[in-house]
């Protein structure tokens, strides 16, 4: 069982917006801004999308945005496109020099 | 361009050892912390180990501490993961990854992964 809690799946139609939540504890998301999001297409390595809670990685579309409130981080994708269909993983630094990942959320573009 | 290429994966029996390598190019390897992350098929990502840019500081996930050892050779631009007492956990892909910004516990580049199967 993953330390960070993400919904197993979300879906949306092209052009719509979706938000994926990632809930942690006061020892990880609630304490640090080292929160990142990764996109992973089938058979591929993960790709950094968001780091430090809300900063877009180089080359990432501004349709992707990140935020945090308390112990919950969120990834929002606006103007959904077919190519956004993938698994999204959240990640947070934890207080004892460790890293936690969520279980991953499969995004389906209808 | 930044490239990370893992190697050394294979099929091994429980209780044996394996060493993974990750060759880096396209950046100044010696200035970046590096990490190992693994993933079982259809499962989430799991952080395994971290090593500072100079190799002096290392951290491990509880699940591998005492069995795995991370190291690096900055003269060869190579990261290693020595895995001992491997457990029968099936198939796992091991990725090496570079620290975003040099030391941030976030990963801006990943290798393509190397497959490790531990089975009797």
PDB file of C-alpha atoms in Angstrom:
ATOM      1  CA  UNK A   1       0.000   0.000   0.000  1.00  0.00           C
ATOM      2  CA  UNK A   2       1.379   3.370  -1.056  1.00  0.00           C
ATOM      3  CA  UNK A   3       2.038   6.065   1.521  1.00  0.00           C
ATOM      4  CA  UNK A   4       0.383   8.803  -0.536  1.00  0.00           C
ATOM      5  CA  UNK A   5      -3.250   8.299  -1.516  1.00  0.00           C
ATOM      6  CA  UNK A   6      -4.386   8.953  -5.074  1.00  0.00           C
ATOM      7  CA  UNK A   7      -7.632   7.957  -6.810  1.00  0.00           C
ATOM      8  CA  UNK A   8      -7.109   4.873  -8.938  1.00  0.00           C
ATOM      9  CA  UNK A   9      -8.683   6.478 -11.963  1.00  0.00           C
ATOM     10  CA  UNK A  10     -10.155   9.693 -13.309  1.00  0.00           C
ATOM     11  CA  UNK A  11     -11.648  10.507 -16.666  1.00  0.00           C
ATOM     12  CA  UNK A  12     -12.680  13.490 -18.720  1.00  0.00           C
ATOM     13  CA  UNK A  13     -13.661  14.492 -22.211  1.00  0.00           C
ATOM     14  CA  UNK A  14     -11.412  16.424 -24.566  1.00  0.00           C
ATOM     15  CA  UNK A  15     -11.363  20.095 -23.664  1.00  0.00           C
ATOM     16  CA  UNK A  16     -12.501  19.521 -20.096  1.00  0.00           C
ATOM     17  CA  UNK A  17     -10.448  19.969 -16.920  1.00  0.00           C
ATOM     18  CA  UNK A  18      -9.662  17.322 -14.362  1.00  0.00           C
ATOM     19  CA  UNK A  19      -7.952  17.358 -10.981  1.00  0.00           C
ATOM     20  CA  UNK A  20      -6.040  14.505  -9.389  1.00  0.00           C
ATOM     21  CA  UNK A  21      -5.595  14.615  -5.631  1.00  0.00           C
ATOM     22  CA  UNK A  22      -2.734  13.212  -3.587  1.00  0.00           C
ATOM     23  CA  UNK A  23      -3.160  12.988   0.167  1.00  0.00           C
ATOM     24  CA  UNK A  24      -0.282  12.490   2.556  1.00  0.00           C
ATOM     25  CA  UNK A  25       0.561  13.281   6.145  1.00  0.00           C
ATOM     26  CA  UNK A  26       2.128  15.970   8.281  1.00  0.00           C
ATOM     27  CA  UNK A  27       5.489  14.266   7.705  1.00  0.00           C
ATOM     28  CA  UNK A  28       5.485  14.551   3.938  1.00  0.00           C
ATOM     29  CA  UNK A  29       3.136  16.730   1.879  1.00  0.00           C
ATOM     30  CA  UNK A  30       2.043  18.669   4.933  1.00  0.00           C
ATOM     31  CA  UNK A  31       5.609  19.563   5.873  1.00  0.00           C
ATOM     32  CA  UNK A  32       7.553  20.075   2.653  1.00  0.00           C
ATOM     33  CA  UNK A  33       7.208  21.652  -0.766  1.00  0.00           C
ATOM     34  CA  UNK A  34       9.205  18.874  -2.443  1.00  0.00           C
ATOM     35  CA  UNK A  35       6.038  17.620  -4.126  1.00  0.00           C
ATOM     36  CA  UNK A  36       6.297  16.445  -7.705  1.00  0.00           C
ATOM     37  CA  UNK A  37       4.079  14.862 -10.341  1.00  0.00           C
ATOM     38  CA  UNK A  38       5.104  12.421 -13.059  1.00  0.00           C
ATOM     39  CA  UNK A  39       3.332  11.340 -16.221  1.00  0.00           C
ATOM     40  CA  UNK A  40       3.885   7.793 -17.423  1.00  0.00           C
ATOM     41  CA  UNK A  41       2.698   6.358 -20.707  1.00  0.00           C
ATOM     42  CA  UNK A  42       2.547   2.556 -21.113  1.00  0.00           C
ATOM     43  CA  UNK A  43       5.972   0.998 -21.428  1.00  0.00           C
ATOM     44  CA  UNK A  44       7.744   4.318 -20.926  1.00  0.00           C
ATOM     45  CA  UNK A  45       9.744   5.885 -18.143  1.00  0.00           C
ATOM     46  CA  UNK A  46       8.035   8.503 -15.987  1.00  0.00           C
ATOM     47  CA  UNK A  47       8.318  12.135 -17.057  1.00  0.00           C
ATOM     48  CA  UNK A  48       8.540  15.050 -14.638  1.00  0.00           C
ATOM     49  CA  UNK A  49       5.579  17.394 -15.067  1.00  0.00           C
ATOM     50  CA  UNK A  50       5.448  19.457 -11.857  1.00  0.00           C
ATOM     51  CA  UNK A  51       8.061  20.033  -9.136  1.00  0.00           C
ATOM     52  CA  UNK A  52       8.146  22.052  -5.919  1.00  0.00           C
ATOM     53  CA  UNK A  53       4.337  21.756  -5.754  1.00  0.00           C
ATOM     54  CA  UNK A  54       3.548  24.108  -8.600  1.00  0.00           C
ATOM     55  CA  UNK A  55       6.473  24.651 -10.973  1.00  0.00           C
ATOM     56  CA  UNK A  56       6.168  23.223 -14.457  1.00  0.00           C
ATOM     57  CA  UNK A  57       9.125  21.252 -15.716  1.00  0.00           C
ATOM     58  CA  UNK A  58      10.862  22.407 -18.841  1.00  0.00           C
ATOM     59  CA  UNK A  59       8.746  21.933 -21.943  1.00  0.00           C
ATOM     60  CA  UNK A  60       5.567  21.029 -20.073  1.00  0.00           C
ATOM     61  CA  UNK A  61       2.380  22.622 -21.346  1.00  0.00           C
ATOM     62  CA  UNK A  62       0.809  25.361 -19.249  1.00  0.00           C
ATOM     63  CA  UNK A  63      -2.340  23.234 -19.263  1.00  0.00           C
ATOM     64  CA  UNK A  64      -0.726  21.403 -16.358  1.00  0.00           C
ATOM     65  CA  UNK A  65      -0.721  23.041 -12.924  1.00  0.00           C
ATOM     66  CA  UNK A  66      -0.037  21.962  -9.379  1.00  0.00           C
ATOM     67  CA  UNK A  67      -1.104  23.148  -5.953  1.00  0.00           C
ATOM     68  CA  UNK A  68      -1.121  22.120  -2.320  1.00  0.00           C
ATOM     69  CA  UNK A  69      -3.387  22.689   0.649  1.00  0.00           C
ATOM     70  CA  UNK A  70      -2.392  21.196   3.964  1.00  0.00           C
ATOM     71  CA  UNK A  71      -1.647  17.521   3.478  1.00  0.00           C
ATOM     72  CA  UNK A  72      -3.161  17.288   0.011  1.00  0.00           C
ATOM     73  CA  UNK A  73      -1.499  18.122  -3.282  1.00  0.00           C
ATOM     74  CA  UNK A  74      -3.366  18.392  -6.548  1.00  0.00           C
ATOM     75  CA  UNK A  75      -2.582  18.205 -10.238  1.00  0.00           C
ATOM     76  CA  UNK A  76      -4.966  19.953 -12.595  1.00  0.00           C
ATOM     77  CA  UNK A  77      -4.995  19.395 -16.329  1.00  0.00           C
ATOM     78  CA  UNK A  78      -7.051  21.836 -18.340  1.00  0.00           C
ATOM     79  CA  UNK A  79      -8.134  21.534 -21.963  1.00  0.00           C
ATOM     80  CA  UNK A  80      -7.755  17.748 -21.910  1.00  0.00           C
ATOM     81  CA  UNK A  81      -6.167  16.220 -24.978  1.00  0.00           C
ATOM     82  CA  UNK A  82      -5.965  12.611 -26.089  1.00  0.00           C
ATOM     83  CA  UNK A  83      -2.205  12.604 -25.509  1.00  0.00           C
ATOM     84  CA  UNK A  84      -2.768  13.361 -21.818  1.00  0.00           C
ATOM     85  CA  UNK A  85      -4.099   9.826 -21.309  1.00  0.00           C
ATOM     86  CA  UNK A  86      -1.519   8.221 -19.024  1.00  0.00           C
ATOM     87  CA  UNK A  87      -0.837   7.270 -15.424  1.00  0.00           C
ATOM     88  CA  UNK A  88       0.053  10.163 -13.112  1.00  0.00           C
ATOM     89  CA  UNK A  89       2.156   9.603 -10.007  1.00  0.00           C
ATOM     90  CA  UNK A  90       2.517  12.048  -7.140  1.00  0.00           C
ATOM     91  CA  UNK A  91       5.626  12.101  -4.984  1.00  0.00           C
ATOM     92  CA  UNK A  92       6.745  13.812  -1.803  1.00  0.00           C
ATOM     93  CA  UNK A  93       9.854  14.045   0.324  1.00  0.00           C
ATOM     94  CA  UNK A  94       9.377  12.664   3.824  1.00  0.00           C
ATOM     95  CA  UNK A  95      10.962  13.916   7.014  1.00  0.00           C
ATOM     96  CA  UNK A  96      13.344  10.981   7.557  1.00  0.00           C
ATOM     97  CA  UNK A  97      15.280  11.415   4.307  1.00  0.00           C
ATOM     98  CA  UNK A  98      12.934   9.257   2.315  1.00  0.00           C
ATOM     99  CA  UNK A  99      10.574   9.607  -0.587  1.00  0.00           C
ATOM    100  CA  UNK A 100       6.959   8.566  -0.891  1.00  0.00           C
ATOM    101  CA  UNK A 101       4.984   7.918  -4.052  1.00  0.00           C
ATOM    102  CA  UNK A 102       1.270   7.589  -4.552  1.00  0.00           C
ATOM    103  CA  UNK A 103      -0.182   4.498  -6.157  1.00  0.00           C
ATOM    104  CA  UNK A 104      -0.742   6.269  -9.450  1.00  0.00           C
ATOM    105  CA  UNK A 105      -3.903   7.558 -11.126  1.00  0.00           C
ATOM    106  CA  UNK A 106      -4.924   6.383 -14.562  1.00  0.00           C
ATOM    107  CA  UNK A 107      -6.337   9.244 -16.592  1.00  0.00           C
ATOM    108  CA  UNK A 108      -8.716   8.238 -19.368  1.00  0.00           C
ATOM    109  CA  UNK A 109      -9.637  10.787 -22.015  1.00  0.00           C
ATOM    110  CA  UNK A 110     -13.092   9.795 -23.187  1.00  0.00           C
TER     111      UNK A 110
ATOM    112  CA  UNK B   1      21.243  16.033 -24.318  1.00  0.00           C
ATOM    113  CA  UNK B   2      20.889  14.334 -20.962  1.00  0.00           C
ATOM    114  CA  UNK B   3      20.932  10.563 -21.180  1.00  0.00           C
ATOM    115  CA  UNK B   4      20.725   7.892 -18.504  1.00  0.00           C
ATOM    116  CA  UNK B   5      21.172   4.285 -19.559  1.00  0.00           C
ATOM    117  CA  UNK B   6      20.645   1.445 -17.112  1.00  0.00           C
ATOM    118  CA  UNK B   7      22.123  -2.004 -17.529  1.00  0.00           C
ATOM    119  CA  UNK B   8      22.766  -5.168 -15.556  1.00  0.00           C
ATOM    120  CA  UNK B   9      19.254  -6.485 -15.163  1.00  0.00           C
ATOM    121  CA  UNK B  10      18.402 -10.131 -15.638  1.00  0.00           C
ATOM    122  CA  UNK B  11      16.828 -13.237 -14.153  1.00  0.00           C
ATOM    123  CA  UNK B  12      18.251 -14.403 -10.845  1.00  0.00           C
ATOM    124  CA  UNK B  13      17.293 -16.744  -8.040  1.00  0.00           C
ATOM    125  CA  UNK B  14      16.200 -15.618  -4.578  1.00  0.00           C
ATOM    126  CA  UNK B  15      19.067 -15.022  -2.213  1.00  0.00           C
ATOM    127  CA  UNK B  16      21.549 -14.109  -4.926  1.00  0.00           C
ATOM    128  CA  UNK B  17      23.087 -10.787  -5.896  1.00  0.00           C
ATOM    129  CA  UNK B  18      22.998  -8.456  -8.879  1.00  0.00           C
ATOM    130  CA  UNK B  19      24.648  -5.139  -9.677  1.00  0.00           C
ATOM    131  CA  UNK B  20      22.907  -2.538 -11.774  1.00  0.00           C
ATOM    132  CA  UNK B  21      24.696   0.287 -13.544  1.00  0.00           C
ATOM    133  CA  UNK B  22      23.480   3.608 -14.880  1.00  0.00           C
ATOM    134  CA  UNK B  23      25.657   5.440 -17.364  1.00  0.00           C
ATOM    135  CA  UNK B  24      25.140   9.181 -17.557  1.00  0.00           C
ATOM    136  CA  UNK B  25      25.967  11.637 -20.327  1.00  0.00           C
ATOM    137  CA  UNK B  26      25.055  15.119 -21.461  1.00  0.00           C
ATOM    138  CA  UNK B  27      25.512  16.812 -18.090  1.00  0.00           C
ATOM    139  CA  UNK B  28      28.073  17.254 -15.318  1.00  0.00           C
ATOM    140  CA  UNK B  29      27.355  14.027 -13.472  1.00  0.00           C
ATOM    141  CA  UNK B  30      29.473  14.927 -10.445  1.00  0.00           C
ATOM    142  CA  UNK B  31      27.247  17.867  -9.526  1.00  0.00           C
ATOM    143  CA  UNK B  32      23.954  15.959  -9.295  1.00  0.00           C
ATOM    144  CA  UNK B  33      22.441  13.728  -6.639  1.00  0.00           C
ATOM    145  CA  UNK B  34      21.145  10.529  -8.182  1.00  0.00           C
ATOM    146  CA  UNK B  35      18.422   8.060  -7.312  1.00  0.00           C
ATOM    147  CA  UNK B  36      17.116   4.568  -7.963  1.00  0.00           C
ATOM    148  CA  UNK B  37      13.374   3.990  -8.302  1.00  0.00           C
ATOM    149  CA  UNK B  38      11.651   0.699  -9.067  1.00  0.00           C
ATOM    150  CA  UNK B  39       8.288  -0.385 -10.396  1.00  0.00           C
ATOM    151  CA  UNK B  40       6.584  -3.756 -10.580  1.00  0.00           C
ATOM    152  CA  UNK B  41       4.440  -4.271 -13.705  1.00  0.00           C
ATOM    153  CA  UNK B  42       1.116  -2.490 -13.353  1.00  0.00           C
ATOM    154  CA  UNK B  43       2.086  -1.060  -9.975  1.00  0.00           C
ATOM    155  CA  UNK B  44       3.170   2.284  -8.611  1.00  0.00           C
ATOM    156  CA  UNK B  45       6.648   3.686  -8.303  1.00  0.00           C
ATOM    157  CA  UNK B  46       8.825   2.915  -5.273  1.00  0.00           C
ATOM    158  CA  UNK B  47      11.879   4.919  -4.288  1.00  0.00           C
ATOM    159  CA  UNK B  48      14.847   2.659  -3.525  1.00  0.00           C
ATOM    160  CA  UNK B  49      17.989   4.680  -2.842  1.00  0.00           C
ATOM    161  CA  UNK B  50      19.562   8.111  -3.043  1.00  0.00           C
ATOM    162  CA  UNK B  51      23.184   9.245  -3.238  1.00  0.00           C
ATOM    163  CA  UNK B  52      24.609  12.735  -2.996  1.00  0.00           C
ATOM    164  CA  UNK B  53      26.644  14.297  -5.789  1.00  0.00           C
ATOM    165  CA  UNK B  54      29.936  13.357  -4.123  1.00  0.00           C
ATOM    166  CA  UNK B  55      28.820   9.937  -2.910  1.00  0.00           C
ATOM    167  CA  UNK B  56      29.296  10.813   0.748  1.00  0.00           C
ATOM    168  CA  UNK B  57      25.626  10.705   1.716  1.00  0.00           C
ATOM    169  CA  UNK B  58      23.329   7.771   1.003  1.00  0.00           C
ATOM    170  CA  UNK B  59      19.766   6.994   1.950  1.00  0.00           C
ATOM    171  CA  UNK B  60      17.674   3.864   1.493  1.00  0.00           C
ATOM    172  CA  UNK B  61      14.070   2.786   1.613  1.00  0.00           C
ATOM    173  CA  UNK B  62      13.266   0.589   4.607  1.00  0.00           C
ATOM    174  CA  UNK B  63      12.464  -2.287   2.236  1.00  0.00           C
ATOM    175  CA  UNK B  64      16.054  -2.505   0.954  1.00  0.00           C
ATOM    176  CA  UNK B  65      18.206  -1.080   3.764  1.00  0.00           C
ATOM    177  CA  UNK B  66      20.921  -3.526   4.726  1.00  0.00           C
ATOM    178  CA  UNK B  67      20.596  -5.493   1.457  1.00  0.00           C
ATOM    179  CA  UNK B  68      21.169  -2.877  -1.252  1.00  0.00           C
ATOM    180  CA  UNK B  69      24.054  -0.441  -1.621  1.00  0.00           C
ATOM    181  CA  UNK B  70      24.164   2.591  -3.877  1.00  0.00           C
ATOM    182  CA  UNK B  71      27.457   3.997  -5.111  1.00  0.00           C
ATOM    183  CA  UNK B  72      28.854   6.128  -7.880  1.00  0.00           C
ATOM    184  CA  UNK B  73      32.051   6.655  -9.813  1.00  0.00           C
ATOM    185  CA  UNK B  74      32.144  10.271 -10.919  1.00  0.00           C
ATOM    186  CA  UNK B  75      35.254   9.635 -13.006  1.00  0.00           C
ATOM    187  CA  UNK B  76      33.218   7.169 -15.075  1.00  0.00           C
ATOM    188  CA  UNK B  77      29.903   9.059 -14.953  1.00  0.00           C
ATOM    189  CA  UNK B  78      28.281   5.930 -13.614  1.00  0.00           C
ATOM    190  CA  UNK B  79      25.807   5.144 -10.843  1.00  0.00           C
ATOM    191  CA  UNK B  80      25.538   1.681  -9.321  1.00  0.00           C
ATOM    192  CA  UNK B  81      23.100  -0.349  -7.266  1.00  0.00           C
ATOM    193  CA  UNK B  82      24.458  -3.482  -5.617  1.00  0.00           C
ATOM    194  CA  UNK B  83      21.543  -5.710  -4.718  1.00  0.00           C
ATOM    195  CA  UNK B  84      22.178  -8.578  -2.298  1.00  0.00           C
ATOM    196  CA  UNK B  85      19.885 -11.169  -0.732  1.00  0.00           C
ATOM    197  CA  UNK B  86      17.340 -10.615  -3.451  1.00  0.00           C
ATOM    198  CA  UNK B  87      13.818 -11.647  -2.572  1.00  0.00           C
ATOM    199  CA  UNK B  88      11.335 -13.547  -4.735  1.00  0.00           C
ATOM    200  CA  UNK B  89       9.371 -10.441  -5.647  1.00  0.00           C
ATOM    201  CA  UNK B  90       8.854 -11.294  -9.292  1.00  0.00           C
ATOM    202  CA  UNK B  91       9.665  -8.825 -12.022  1.00  0.00           C
ATOM    203  CA  UNK B  92      10.581  -5.217 -11.380  1.00  0.00           C
ATOM    204  CA  UNK B  93      11.872  -2.425 -13.554  1.00  0.00           C
ATOM    205  CA  UNK B  94      14.667  -0.405 -11.982  1.00  0.00           C
ATOM    206  CA  UNK B  95      15.107   3.195 -13.090  1.00  0.00           C
ATOM    207  CA  UNK B  96      17.923   5.584 -12.326  1.00  0.00           C
ATOM    208  CA  UNK B  97      16.966   9.231 -12.138  1.00  0.00           C
ATOM    209  CA  UNK B  98      18.664  12.600 -11.806  1.00  0.00           C
ATOM    210  CA  UNK B  99      17.816  15.130  -9.125  1.00  0.00           C
ATOM    211  CA  UNK B 100      16.006  18.173 -10.450  1.00  0.00           C
ATOM    212  CA  UNK B 101      18.092  21.235  -9.707  1.00  0.00           C
ATOM    213  CA  UNK B 102      20.907  19.049  -8.452  1.00  0.00           C
ATOM    214  CA  UNK B 103      19.634  17.931  -5.077  1.00  0.00           C
ATOM    215  CA  UNK B 104      15.878  18.286  -4.726  1.00  0.00           C
ATOM    216  CA  UNK B 105      14.467  14.781  -4.195  1.00  0.00           C
ATOM    217  CA  UNK B 106      12.588  15.284  -7.460  1.00  0.00           C
ATOM    218  CA  UNK B 107      13.639  13.729 -10.736  1.00  0.00           C
ATOM    219  CA  UNK B 108      13.957  15.619 -13.983  1.00  0.00           C
ATOM    220  CA  UNK B 109      15.488  12.861 -16.098  1.00  0.00           C
ATOM    221  CA  UNK B 110      14.955   9.124 -15.987  1.00  0.00           C
ATOM    222  CA  UNK B 111      16.606   6.227 -17.732  1.00  0.00           C
ATOM    223  CA  UNK B 112      14.619   3.733 -19.767  1.00  0.00           C
ATOM    224  CA  UNK B 113      14.824   1.138 -16.992  1.00  0.00           C
ATOM    225  CA  UNK B 114      16.362  -2.301 -16.628  1.00  0.00           C
ATOM    226  CA  UNK B 115      14.302  -5.399 -15.841  1.00  0.00           C
ATOM    227  CA  UNK B 116      15.105  -7.560 -12.828  1.00  0.00           C
ATOM    228  CA  UNK B 117      13.323 -10.865 -12.298  1.00  0.00           C
ATOM    229  CA  UNK B 118      13.836 -12.726  -9.045  1.00  0.00           C
ATOM    230  CA  UNK B 119      12.356 -16.172  -9.276  1.00  0.00           C
ATOM    231  CA  UNK B 120      13.204 -19.735  -8.423  1.00  0.00           C
TER     232      UNK B 120
END
